[in-house]
Short mmCIF file of C-alpha atoms and ligand atoms in Angstrom, two decimals:
data_model
loop_
_atom_site.label_atom_id
_atom_site.label_comp_id
_atom_site.label_asym_id
_atom_site.label_seq_id
_atom_site.Cartn_x
_atom_site.Cartn_y
_atom_site.Cartn_z
CA MET A 1 -17.85 -16.70 -12.79
CA HIS A 2 -15.64 -14.88 -15.23
CA VAL A 3 -16.59 -11.31 -16.21
CA ARG A 4 -14.47 -9.89 -18.99
CA LEU A 5 -14.28 -7.11 -21.51
CA ALA A 6 -15.13 -8.23 -25.06
CA ALA A 7 -14.27 -6.56 -28.32
CA GLY A 8 -16.05 -6.43 -31.66
CA ALA A 9 -19.57 -5.86 -32.88
CA PRO A 10 -22.50 -7.31 -30.93
CA LEU A 11 -24.02 -8.67 -34.16
CA GLN A 12 -20.93 -10.84 -34.70
CA HIS A 13 -20.54 -11.93 -31.08
CA SER A 14 -20.58 -15.67 -30.42
CA CYS A 15 -22.30 -16.62 -27.17
CA ASP A 16 -25.39 -18.39 -25.80
CA ALA A 17 -27.35 -15.17 -25.39
CA LEU A 18 -26.93 -11.47 -25.96
CA VAL A 19 -28.46 -9.13 -23.38
CA VAL A 20 -29.71 -5.71 -24.46
CA PRO A 21 -31.26 -2.80 -22.54
CA LEU A 22 -34.56 -1.05 -23.20
CA PHE A 23 -35.83 2.21 -21.75
CA ARG A 24 -39.50 2.71 -21.10
CA GLY A 25 -41.42 4.28 -23.93
CA GLU A 26 -38.50 4.22 -26.37
CA THR A 27 -38.21 2.22 -29.54
CA PRO A 28 -34.79 0.62 -29.91
CA THR A 29 -32.07 2.74 -31.52
CA GLY A 30 -28.43 2.19 -32.48
CA GLU A 31 -26.99 -1.24 -31.76
CA VAL A 32 -30.20 -2.51 -30.19
CA ALA A 33 -32.14 -1.52 -33.32
CA ALA A 34 -29.57 -3.31 -35.50
CA LEU A 35 -29.92 -6.42 -33.38
CA ASP A 36 -33.68 -6.19 -33.48
CA ALA A 37 -33.52 -6.07 -37.25
CA ALA A 38 -31.38 -9.24 -37.17
CA VAL A 39 -34.11 -11.03 -35.22
CA GLY A 40 -36.89 -9.91 -37.52
CA GLY A 41 -38.04 -6.95 -35.44
CA ALA A 42 -39.19 -9.15 -32.57
CA ILE A 43 -38.29 -6.60 -29.88
CA ALA A 44 -40.14 -3.75 -31.58
CA ALA A 45 -43.08 -6.11 -32.15
CA ALA A 46 -43.18 -7.06 -28.46
CA LEU A 47 -43.09 -3.38 -27.49
CA ALA A 48 -45.80 -2.50 -30.03
CA ALA A 49 -47.97 -5.35 -28.79
CA GLY A 50 -47.64 -4.05 -25.23
CA ALA A 51 -45.99 -7.30 -24.11
CA ILE A 52 -43.79 -5.23 -21.82
CA ALA A 53 -44.35 -1.73 -20.50
CA GLY A 54 -40.68 -0.97 -19.85
CA LYS A 55 -40.70 -1.26 -16.07
CA LEU A 56 -37.35 -2.31 -14.55
CA GLY A 57 -36.93 -6.05 -14.80
CA GLU A 58 -39.42 -6.80 -17.58
CA THR A 59 -37.95 -9.03 -20.28
CA VAL A 60 -38.41 -10.10 -23.88
CA TYR A 61 -36.65 -13.37 -24.74
CA ILE A 62 -36.08 -14.20 -28.40
CA ALA A 63 -34.56 -17.27 -30.05
CA ALA A 64 -32.10 -16.48 -32.85
CA PRO A 65 -30.76 -19.92 -33.75
CA THR A 66 -29.11 -18.79 -36.98
CA GLN A 67 -27.20 -15.90 -35.39
CA PRO A 68 -23.79 -16.22 -33.66
CA PHE A 69 -25.38 -14.94 -30.45
CA ARG A 70 -28.13 -17.62 -30.54
CA ARG A 71 -30.63 -15.76 -28.34
CA VAL A 72 -31.49 -12.21 -27.33
CA LEU A 73 -32.74 -11.15 -23.92
CA ALA A 74 -34.03 -7.58 -23.81
CA ILE A 75 -34.29 -6.21 -20.27
CA ALA A 76 -36.22 -3.08 -19.43
CA LEU A 77 -34.46 -0.48 -17.27
CA GLY A 78 -37.44 1.78 -16.57
CA GLU A 79 -37.52 5.48 -17.49
CA ARG A 80 -34.35 6.93 -18.96
CA ALA A 81 -34.93 10.12 -16.94
CA SER A 82 -34.82 8.26 -13.63
CA PHE A 83 -31.96 5.96 -14.57
CA GLU A 84 -29.09 5.68 -12.10
CA PRO A 85 -25.86 3.82 -12.82
CA TYR A 86 -26.33 1.29 -9.99
CA LEU A 87 -29.31 -0.05 -11.95
CA LEU A 88 -26.70 -1.59 -14.25
CA ALA A 89 -25.92 -3.99 -11.38
CA ARG A 90 -29.57 -5.04 -11.38
CA TYR A 91 -29.60 -5.25 -15.17
CA ALA A 92 -26.61 -7.63 -15.10
CA GLY A 93 -28.04 -9.54 -12.15
CA ILE A 94 -31.35 -10.06 -13.95
CA ALA A 95 -29.48 -11.29 -17.04
CA VAL A 96 -27.40 -13.79 -15.07
CA ARG A 97 -30.35 -15.13 -13.10
CA TYR A 98 -32.77 -15.31 -16.04
CA LEU A 99 -30.34 -16.97 -18.43
CA GLY A 100 -28.43 -18.97 -15.82
CA ARG A 101 -31.65 -20.60 -14.66
CA ARG A 102 -32.17 -21.63 -18.28
CA ASN A 103 -28.81 -23.35 -18.20
CA LEU A 104 -26.92 -20.94 -20.45
CA LYS A 105 -23.20 -20.68 -19.73
CA HIS A 106 -21.84 -17.87 -21.88
CA ILE A 107 -23.67 -14.58 -22.08
CA ALA A 108 -22.80 -11.13 -23.39
CA VAL A 109 -24.15 -7.89 -21.95
CA LEU A 110 -24.51 -4.70 -23.95
CA LEU A 111 -24.11 -1.38 -22.12
CA PRO A 112 -26.92 1.10 -22.76
CA ASP A 113 -25.94 3.89 -25.15
CA ALA A 114 -25.59 7.51 -24.04
CA LEU A 115 -24.38 6.51 -20.57
CA ASP A 116 -20.70 6.74 -21.35
CA ALA A 117 -20.09 9.53 -18.85
CA ASN A 118 -18.28 7.18 -16.49
CA PRO A 119 -17.43 3.88 -18.20
CA ALA A 120 -15.38 2.68 -15.20
CA ALA A 121 -18.42 2.97 -12.96
CA ASP A 122 -20.70 1.36 -15.56
CA ALA A 123 -18.36 -1.60 -15.95
CA SER A 124 -18.01 -1.91 -12.19
CA PHE A 125 -21.77 -2.10 -11.72
CA VAL A 126 -22.13 -4.72 -14.46
CA ALA A 127 -19.42 -6.93 -12.93
CA GLU A 128 -20.70 -6.49 -9.37
CA GLY A 129 -24.28 -7.21 -10.39
CA ALA A 130 -23.43 -10.24 -12.52
CA ILE A 131 -21.43 -11.84 -9.70
CA ALA A 132 -23.94 -10.96 -6.99
CA GLY A 133 -26.76 -12.19 -9.25
CA ALA A 134 -25.23 -15.65 -9.36
CA PHE A 135 -25.48 -16.11 -5.57
CA GLU A 136 -27.98 -18.77 -4.53
CA THR A 137 -29.26 -19.93 -1.15
CA SER A 138 -29.03 -23.67 -1.89
CA VAL A 139 -25.54 -23.94 -0.37
CA TYR A 140 -26.34 -27.12 1.57
CA GLN A 141 -28.29 -28.99 -1.12
CA LYS A 142 -26.61 -32.07 -2.63
CA GLN A 143 -28.35 -31.36 -5.91
CA PRO A 144 -29.13 -27.65 -5.77
CA GLU A 145 -32.73 -26.95 -6.78
CA LYS A 146 -31.81 -23.55 -8.12
CA ARG A 147 -28.60 -23.44 -10.09
CA ILE A 148 -27.28 -20.55 -12.09
CA ALA A 149 -25.21 -21.94 -14.93
CA VAL A 150 -23.58 -18.75 -16.23
CA GLU A 151 -19.79 -19.10 -16.30
CA VAL A 152 -18.72 -16.30 -18.61
CA VAL A 153 -20.09 -12.77 -18.95
CA ASP A 154 -18.72 -10.69 -21.81
CA LEU A 155 -19.16 -6.95 -21.48
CA LEU A 156 -19.84 -5.29 -24.85
CA ALA A 157 -19.03 -1.63 -24.39
CA GLY A 158 -18.47 -0.37 -27.93
CA ASP A 159 -15.75 2.23 -28.33
CA ARG A 160 -15.71 3.42 -24.71
CA ASP A 161 -12.35 3.97 -22.99
CA ARG A 162 -10.93 0.47 -22.53
CA ALA A 163 -8.53 1.40 -19.74
CA ALA A 164 -11.41 2.85 -17.74
CA LEU A 165 -13.61 -0.15 -18.49
CA THR A 166 -10.90 -2.57 -17.36
CA ARG A 167 -10.30 -0.62 -14.15
CA GLY A 168 -14.03 -0.64 -13.50
CA LEU A 169 -14.41 -4.34 -14.24
CA ASP A 170 -11.59 -5.24 -11.85
CA ARG A 171 -13.17 -3.12 -9.16
CA GLY A 172 -16.64 -4.57 -9.76
CA ILE A 173 -15.29 -8.11 -9.66
CA ALA A 174 -13.55 -7.46 -6.32
CA LEU A 175 -16.72 -5.86 -4.95
CA GLY A 176 -19.09 -8.54 -6.26
CA GLU A 177 -16.92 -11.27 -4.80
CA ALA A 178 -16.77 -9.42 -1.49
CA VAL A 179 -20.56 -9.06 -1.47
CA ASN A 180 -20.92 -12.81 -2.03
CA LEU A 181 -18.32 -13.61 0.62
CA ALA A 182 -20.31 -11.60 3.17
CA ARG A 183 -23.48 -13.43 2.08
CA THR A 184 -21.84 -16.86 2.30
CA LEU A 185 -20.54 -16.14 5.81
CA ALA A 186 -23.95 -14.84 6.87
CA ILE A 187 -26.07 -17.65 5.42
CA THR A 188 -23.89 -20.38 6.94
CA PRO A 189 -25.80 -21.70 9.96
CA ALA A 190 -24.48 -21.04 13.44
CA ASN A 191 -23.27 -24.62 13.97
CA ASP A 192 -20.86 -24.09 11.06
CA MET A 193 -20.23 -20.38 11.67
CA THR A 194 -19.03 -20.10 15.25
CA PRO A 195 -16.69 -17.28 16.32
CA THR A 196 -13.84 -19.73 15.62
CA HIS A 197 -15.11 -20.33 12.06
CA LEU A 198 -15.54 -16.59 11.49
CA ALA A 199 -11.97 -15.97 12.67
CA ALA A 200 -10.75 -18.71 10.31
CA ALA A 201 -12.59 -17.02 7.42
CA ALA A 202 -10.89 -13.72 8.31
CA GLU A 203 -7.58 -15.60 8.43
CA ARG A 204 -8.16 -16.82 4.85
CA VAL A 205 -9.00 -13.28 3.71
CA ALA A 206 -5.81 -12.00 5.34
CA GLN A 207 -3.69 -14.73 3.72
CA ALA A 208 -5.17 -14.22 0.26
CA GLY A 209 -4.96 -10.43 0.34
CA GLY A 210 -1.76 -9.84 2.31
CA LEU A 211 -3.50 -8.21 5.29
CA SER A 212 -2.25 -8.43 8.87
CA ILE A 213 -4.54 -10.24 11.24
CA ASP A 214 -4.76 -10.50 15.00
CA VAL A 215 -7.38 -12.58 16.77
CA LEU A 216 -7.83 -11.89 20.47
CA ASP A 217 -8.97 -14.91 22.47
CA GLU A 218 -10.82 -14.71 25.76
CA ALA A 219 -7.66 -14.33 27.87
CA ARG A 220 -6.39 -11.42 25.78
CA ALA A 221 -9.81 -9.78 25.69
CA ARG A 222 -9.89 -10.03 29.50
CA ALA A 223 -6.40 -8.55 29.75
CA GLU A 224 -7.63 -5.63 27.62
CA GLY A 225 -10.50 -5.10 30.04
CA MET A 226 -13.28 -6.09 27.64
CA GLY A 227 -15.77 -6.99 30.35
CA SER A 228 -18.73 -5.89 28.26
CA PHE A 229 -17.83 -8.10 25.27
CA LEU A 230 -17.03 -11.06 27.51
CA SER A 231 -20.29 -10.71 29.46
CA VAL A 232 -22.14 -11.67 26.28
CA ALA A 233 -19.87 -14.68 25.69
CA ALA A 234 -20.32 -15.94 29.26
CA GLY A 235 -23.24 -18.24 28.47
CA SER A 236 -21.69 -19.85 25.40
CA ALA A 237 -19.67 -23.05 25.08
CA GLN A 238 -18.00 -21.49 22.02
CA PRO A 239 -14.90 -19.38 22.74
CA PRO A 240 -15.29 -15.71 21.73
CA LYS A 241 -12.91 -14.10 19.26
CA LEU A 242 -12.15 -10.47 18.60
CA ILE A 243 -10.92 -10.28 15.02
CA VAL A 244 -8.71 -7.43 13.77
CA LEU A 245 -7.71 -7.10 10.11
CA THR A 246 -5.23 -4.38 9.16
CA TYR A 247 -4.62 -2.85 5.74
CA THR A 248 -1.82 -0.30 5.47
CA GLY A 249 -2.13 1.49 2.13
CA ASP A 250 -0.66 4.80 3.29
CA PRO A 251 2.16 4.09 5.75
CA ALA A 252 3.19 7.76 5.91
CA SER A 253 -0.21 8.81 7.24
CA SER A 254 -1.40 8.59 10.82
CA GLU A 255 -5.03 8.61 9.63
CA ARG A 256 -6.78 5.29 10.13
CA LEU A 257 -10.35 4.38 9.18
CA ALA A 258 -11.95 1.67 11.32
CA LEU A 259 -14.76 -0.56 10.07
CA VAL A 260 -16.38 -2.27 13.05
CA GLY A 261 -19.02 -4.99 12.67
CA LYS A 262 -21.28 -6.88 15.07
CA GLY A 263 -20.33 -10.55 15.00
CA ILE A 264 -23.01 -12.33 17.02
CA THR A 265 -22.88 -15.75 15.35
CA PHE A 266 -26.19 -16.63 16.99
CA ASP A 267 -28.49 -14.49 19.11
CA THR A 268 -30.85 -16.48 21.31
CA GLY A 269 -31.37 -13.40 23.48
CA GLY A 270 -29.50 -15.08 26.34
CA ILE A 271 -31.37 -15.26 29.66
CA SER A 272 -33.81 -12.69 28.21
CA LEU A 273 -34.62 -15.47 25.75
CA LYS A 274 -36.20 -14.63 22.40
CA PRO A 275 -39.49 -16.27 21.37
CA PRO A 276 -39.01 -19.21 18.95
CA GLU A 277 -40.71 -17.59 15.97
CA ARG A 278 -38.05 -16.71 13.37
CA MET A 279 -35.25 -17.21 15.85
CA GLU A 280 -33.40 -19.15 13.14
CA GLU A 281 -32.83 -15.82 11.40
CA MET A 282 -30.51 -14.89 14.25
CA LYS A 283 -27.72 -16.76 12.47
CA TYR A 284 -27.61 -13.52 10.45
CA ASP A 285 -26.71 -11.52 13.55
CA MET A 286 -23.07 -11.51 12.41
CA SER A 287 -23.91 -9.76 9.11
CA GLY A 288 -22.18 -6.54 10.16
CA GLY A 289 -19.02 -8.47 11.03
CA ALA A 290 -19.21 -10.48 7.81
CA ALA A 291 -19.46 -7.22 5.86
CA VAL A 292 -16.34 -5.88 7.58
CA ILE A 293 -14.32 -9.01 6.75
CA ALA A 294 -15.63 -9.01 3.17
CA ALA A 295 -15.02 -5.28 2.66
CA MET A 296 -11.44 -5.78 3.90
CA SER A 297 -11.00 -8.48 1.23
CA ALA A 298 -12.07 -5.98 -1.46
CA VAL A 299 -9.82 -3.29 0.00
CA ALA A 300 -6.90 -5.75 -0.11
CA ALA A 301 -7.63 -6.37 -3.80
CA LEU A 302 -8.16 -2.71 -4.74
CA LYS A 303 -5.18 -1.30 -2.80
CA PRO A 304 -6.42 2.26 -2.18
CA LYS A 305 -4.04 4.77 -0.59
CA ILE A 306 -5.44 4.71 2.94
CA ASN A 307 -5.05 2.83 6.22
CA VAL A 308 -8.05 0.71 7.22
CA ILE A 309 -8.65 -1.63 10.13
CA GLY A 310 -11.55 -4.04 10.43
CA VAL A 311 -12.66 -4.97 13.94
CA VAL A 312 -15.17 -7.78 14.54
CA PRO A 313 -16.16 -8.87 18.04
CA ALA A 314 -17.50 -12.41 17.59
CA THR A 315 -19.46 -14.48 20.08
CA GLU A 316 -22.71 -16.37 20.52
CA ASN A 317 -25.39 -14.97 22.83
CA MET A 318 -26.62 -18.01 24.78
CA PRO A 319 -28.45 -18.72 28.03
CA GLY A 320 -26.82 -21.11 30.50
CA GLY A 321 -25.51 -21.55 33.99
CA LYS A 322 -22.66 -19.14 33.39
CA ALA A 323 -24.66 -16.60 31.39
CA THR A 324 -24.96 -12.95 32.34
CA LYS A 325 -28.22 -12.24 34.17
CA PRO A 326 -30.47 -9.18 33.96
CA GLY A 327 -29.27 -6.73 36.61
CA ASP A 328 -25.63 -7.83 36.38
CA ILE A 329 -23.15 -4.99 36.07
CA VAL A 330 -20.17 -5.26 33.76
CA THR A 331 -17.24 -2.94 33.01
CA ALA A 332 -16.17 -2.00 29.48
CA MET A 333 -12.63 -1.35 28.28
CA ASN A 334 -12.93 2.42 28.88
CA GLY A 335 -13.90 1.81 32.52
CA LYS A 336 -17.59 2.61 32.08
CA THR A 337 -19.93 0.39 34.08
CA ILE A 338 -23.04 -1.05 32.41
CA GLU A 339 -26.16 -2.42 34.05
CA VAL A 340 -27.40 -5.25 31.83
CA ILE A 341 -31.18 -4.80 31.91
CA ASN A 342 -31.89 -7.12 28.99
CA THR A 343 -29.37 -9.72 27.81
CA ASP A 344 -30.98 -9.56 24.35
CA ALA A 345 -29.51 -6.08 23.89
CA GLU A 346 -26.13 -7.76 23.42
CA GLY A 347 -24.93 -6.17 20.18
CA ARG A 348 -24.20 -2.84 21.84
CA LEU A 349 -22.33 -4.65 24.63
CA ILE A 350 -19.87 -6.29 22.26
CA LEU A 351 -19.57 -3.17 20.09
CA ALA A 352 -18.78 -1.01 23.14
CA ASP A 353 -15.48 -2.83 23.65
CA ALA A 354 -14.81 -3.16 19.92
CA LEU A 355 -15.18 0.62 19.49
CA CYS A 356 -12.82 1.23 22.43
CA TYR A 357 -10.33 -1.20 20.94
CA ALA A 358 -10.53 0.42 17.48
CA ARG A 359 -9.61 3.72 19.12
CA LYS A 360 -6.77 2.06 21.02
CA LEU A 361 -5.49 0.83 17.63
CA GLY A 362 -5.41 4.43 16.43
CA ALA A 363 -8.72 4.82 14.59
CA THR A 364 -9.23 8.45 13.57
CA ARG A 365 -12.61 7.79 11.91
CA ILE A 366 -15.06 4.99 12.62
CA VAL A 367 -18.03 3.38 10.89
CA ASP A 368 -19.79 0.48 12.55
CA ALA A 369 -22.48 -1.81 11.17
CA ALA A 370 -24.80 -4.01 13.17
CA THR A 371 -28.09 -5.86 12.98
CA LEU A 372 -28.73 -3.98 16.18
CA THR A 373 -32.42 -3.33 16.75
CA GLY A 374 -35.81 -4.69 15.76
CA ALA A 375 -36.94 -1.07 16.18
CA CYS A 376 -34.96 -0.18 13.05
CA VAL A 377 -37.13 -2.58 11.03
CA ILE A 378 -40.22 -0.89 12.50
CA ALA A 379 -38.90 2.57 11.60
CA LEU A 380 -37.53 2.01 8.09
CA GLY A 381 -38.71 -1.47 7.12
CA HIS A 382 -36.45 -3.24 4.68
CA ALA A 383 -36.08 -0.17 2.47
CA ALA A 384 -33.10 1.48 4.15
CA SER A 385 -30.53 1.18 6.91
CA ALA A 386 -30.39 3.77 9.68
CA ALA A 387 -27.31 5.98 10.01
CA VAL A 388 -26.55 7.79 13.27
CA SER A 389 -23.48 9.96 13.79
CA ASN A 390 -21.70 12.27 16.23
CA ASP A 391 -20.16 14.34 13.41
CA ASP A 392 -22.12 16.05 10.62
CA ALA A 393 -19.22 16.30 8.19
CA TRP A 394 -18.30 12.64 8.59
CA ALA A 395 -21.95 11.60 8.24
CA GLU A 396 -22.25 13.62 5.01
CA ARG A 397 -19.07 12.04 3.74
CA PHE A 398 -20.47 8.59 4.39
CA LEU A 399 -23.90 9.32 2.90
CA ASN A 400 -22.37 10.86 -0.24
CA ALA A 401 -20.08 7.88 -0.75
CA ALA A 402 -22.88 5.38 -0.16
CA LYS A 403 -25.53 7.06 -2.30
CA PRO A 404 -24.43 5.90 -5.76
CA THR A 405 -23.94 2.28 -4.59
CA GLY A 406 -27.68 1.59 -4.56
CA GLU A 407 -27.61 0.68 -0.84
CA ARG A 408 -29.85 3.11 1.01
CA TYR A 409 -29.03 4.87 4.29
CA TRP A 410 -31.25 7.29 6.15
CA ARG A 411 -29.78 9.55 8.78
CA MET A 412 -31.49 9.67 12.16
CA PRO A 413 -30.75 12.04 15.05
CA ALA A 414 -28.41 11.66 18.04
CA TYR A 415 -30.22 13.96 20.50
CA ASP A 416 -29.08 14.09 24.13
CA ASP A 417 -32.52 12.78 25.11
CA TYR A 418 -31.52 9.33 23.88
CA ALA A 419 -28.34 9.38 25.98
CA THR A 420 -30.40 10.39 29.00
CA ALA A 421 -32.62 7.35 28.44
CA MET A 422 -29.52 5.11 28.75
CA LYS A 423 -28.51 6.34 32.22
CA SER A 424 -28.62 3.75 34.99
CA ASP A 425 -29.42 4.45 38.65
CA ILE A 426 -26.67 2.12 39.79
CA ALA A 427 -24.08 2.15 36.97
CA ASP A 428 -22.83 4.63 34.36
CA LEU A 429 -25.11 3.20 31.68
CA LYS A 430 -27.82 0.63 31.24
CA ASN A 431 -28.11 -1.40 28.07
CA THR A 432 -31.75 -0.66 27.19
CA GLY A 433 -33.68 2.58 27.05
CA GLY A 434 -37.28 1.44 26.85
CA ARG A 435 -39.59 1.19 23.84
CA PRO A 436 -39.37 4.68 22.35
CA ALA A 437 -36.73 5.23 19.63
CA GLY A 438 -35.02 1.89 20.22
CA THR A 439 -32.60 2.38 17.33
CA LEU A 440 -31.53 5.78 18.63
CA THR A 441 -31.14 4.84 22.28
CA ALA A 442 -28.97 1.93 21.10
CA ALA A 443 -26.89 4.41 19.05
CA ALA A 444 -26.64 6.72 22.06
CA PHE A 445 -25.22 3.82 24.05
CA LEU A 446 -22.54 3.21 21.39
CA LYS A 447 -21.73 6.92 21.27
CA ALA A 448 -20.51 6.68 24.87
CA PHE A 449 -17.60 4.52 23.61
CA VAL A 450 -16.29 6.63 20.73
CA ASP A 451 -15.71 9.95 22.56
CA ASP A 452 -14.96 12.61 19.95
CA THR A 453 -13.76 10.33 17.15
CA PRO A 454 -15.92 11.00 14.07
CA TRP A 455 -18.23 8.01 13.94
CA VAL A 456 -21.19 6.72 11.95
CA HIS A 457 -23.31 3.85 13.20
CA LEU A 458 -25.30 1.81 10.68
CA ASP A 459 -28.23 -0.27 11.87
CA VAL A 460 -28.69 -2.89 9.14
CA ALA A 461 -31.29 -5.03 10.95
CA GLY A 462 -33.82 -4.50 8.13
CA THR A 463 -31.43 -4.63 5.18
CA ALA A 464 -28.76 -7.28 5.83
CA TYR A 465 -31.10 -10.05 4.75
CA THR A 466 -34.40 -10.37 2.95
CA ASP A 467 -37.12 -12.97 2.58
CA THR A 468 -38.15 -11.62 -0.82
CA GLU A 469 -36.45 -12.86 -3.96
CA THR A 470 -36.17 -10.35 -6.80
CA ALA A 471 -35.24 -10.86 -10.45
CA TRP A 472 -31.67 -9.77 -9.62
CA GLN A 473 -31.16 -11.06 -6.08
CA ALA A 474 -31.71 -14.31 -4.19
CA LYS A 475 -33.50 -14.42 -0.87
CA GLY A 476 -31.37 -14.39 2.25
CA PRO A 477 -28.33 -12.21 2.97
CA THR A 478 -27.91 -9.14 0.74
CA GLY A 479 -24.29 -8.20 1.40
CA THR A 480 -25.32 -4.82 2.85
CA PRO A 481 -23.25 -2.80 3.85
CA VAL A 482 -20.25 -4.11 1.85
CA ARG A 483 -20.88 -1.77 -1.11
CA ALA A 484 -21.08 1.30 1.12
CA PHE A 485 -18.00 0.27 3.10
CA VAL A 486 -15.91 -0.12 -0.05
CA ALA A 487 -17.23 3.12 -1.56
CA LEU A 488 -16.42 4.96 1.68
CA VAL A 489 -12.87 3.61 1.77
CA GLU A 490 -12.34 4.70 -1.85
CA SER A 491 -13.86 8.10 -1.14
CA VAL A 492 -11.65 8.76 1.89
CA ALA A 493 -8.65 7.52 -0.08
CA GLY A 494 -9.50 10.08 -2.76
CA SER A 495 -10.03 7.51 -5.51
CA PRO A 496 -13.79 7.03 -5.81
CA ILE A 497 -15.00 5.24 -8.90
CA VAL A 498 -18.57 6.46 -8.64
CA HIS A 499 -19.35 10.03 -7.65
CA ALA A 500 -22.43 11.11 -5.74
CA ASN A 501 -22.52 14.53 -7.35
CA GLY A 502 -22.67 13.22 -10.88
CA ALA A 503 -19.07 14.20 -11.63
CA THR A 504 -17.67 12.09 -14.37
CA THR A 505 -13.95 11.99 -13.74
CA VAL A 506 -12.28 9.00 -12.23
CA ALA A 507 -9.15 9.61 -10.23
CA ALA A 508 -6.17 7.69 -11.50
CA SER A 509 -5.15 4.98 -9.09
N1 BES B 1 -30.13 -8.96 16.86
C1 BES B 1 -31.18 -8.28 17.50
C2 BES B 1 -31.85 -7.24 16.61
C3 BES B 1 -32.61 -7.77 15.42
C4 BES B 1 -33.95 -8.06 15.52
C5 BES B 1 -31.98 -7.90 14.20
C6 BES B 1 -34.64 -8.50 14.41
C7 BES B 1 -32.68 -8.33 13.08
C8 BES B 1 -34.01 -8.64 13.19
C9 BES B 1 -30.68 -7.57 18.75
O1 BES B 1 -29.64 -8.19 19.42
C10 BES B 1 -31.81 -7.48 19.70
O2 BES B 1 -32.24 -8.50 20.18
N2 BES B 1 -32.25 -6.26 19.98
C11 BES B 1 -33.33 -6.05 20.88
C12 BES B 1 -32.98 -4.88 21.76
C13 BES B 1 -33.95 -4.68 22.90
C14 BES B 1 -33.86 -5.82 23.88
C15 BES B 1 -33.63 -3.38 23.56
C16 BES B 1 -34.57 -5.74 20.04
O3 BES B 1 -34.45 -5.06 19.04
O4 BES B 1 -35.63 -6.23 20.41
MN1 MN B 2 -30.33 -9.61 20.82
ZN1 ZN B 3 -28.43 -9.39 18.28
#
């Protein structure tokens, strides 16, 4: 899909459909009113008739065969008072999905008026949302049942600052493509997305973006002392890979941000085998790792002034004659011994070594993301990811950067009680802490491998994929936490495009 900045008046714009915004309870004004007049007042009539109430996602679709724009799709954005810029991503996503399903190829999207505080951010959201909206799940269908035909999206932004709009569009395109890359990697079934395939995908990202890449095989992981990571791989016929992508945007600085992502390409539970129901969803257990690889691709495109490494431990978790057994004790890279109580608590085992390795590579700040615990889905449902940290300032930094993206994170505590629950009688740690606070005992386990490095752990078990389609988003993988990762990188680099505090300036890049 091609998202581009258009010039000229909406009324004169040639395309298959023109998309316009509506706020709840408001009659159209300005350009939307002029357009409505051109289509015989059909939008005002629909509003007057109560055909739509103005809730986000409601639409009025009007044929205008004699106009250059051919059709008008009015999309409601909800209340103006509760509007947030990220809703522009949904607005664009709804437009692409609604019109693309109707086989239209060339659409034009009008920005709402009176939102020109940060045109770069607005343009970014439109581009991101249009691209993400075009993602479909029918990857393996010879003749896809659901096809989105949109090829060109013109952004109509009036007389807003064109340099800012262009900067924002480029950023939104890079982000939207990264979101879809993460989703494509995640939705690919485990027979086609082994650790070897995931490493090859990272290789392609590195090639395309000029990143350095290093992939540790089993022998190198063993030489590094990654007994915890390798204990998970023991039952699998697929060789494990520990993927490291490096972006050096600030060579003079010794600061290095590490993005670490769980890359379990399939989680059977191992010897502590999972029940069959919904086990197929465990192909998504590499969503955190996919998000790291995808975010690194966006970072490579955006070139912020910062050093970032992406670390993805990748393996299957399988039962078998060589598999790790409950009660086995393994040793992580930092020398800590771990009693494996439940082989289904494997994410923390692979992340333990990945976190140690990130620190060995010089990480001065860490964020990890993992589909780590079913308990997280019980606590927060699919509405938010959990965030746990060992450093209040770093946690605030993350939450502030993530807030405007539309991805939701909710901080949860890291009390000593949870670390106590992870103590083993026979080893330094055990890998499960019982039923209570499963997300937080898992986080406490990870905390034992970061020492004092500022760290935020994201449990995305409830948010990395969804079984509910919305008007702007397909079912399946969501791309979470790619948006937050990219926003964090930009924030730490000092060049955020969207500001949590409502500030309207955009740092020059
Ligand atoms: N990958 C799962 C967590 C998960 C569950 C993600 C459901 C998404 C949806 C993880 O490896 C796991 O199995 N966790 C166990 C931990 C338990 C054994 C302490 C869990 O949550 O049941
Ligand atoms: Mn598991
Ligand atoms: Zn898992």
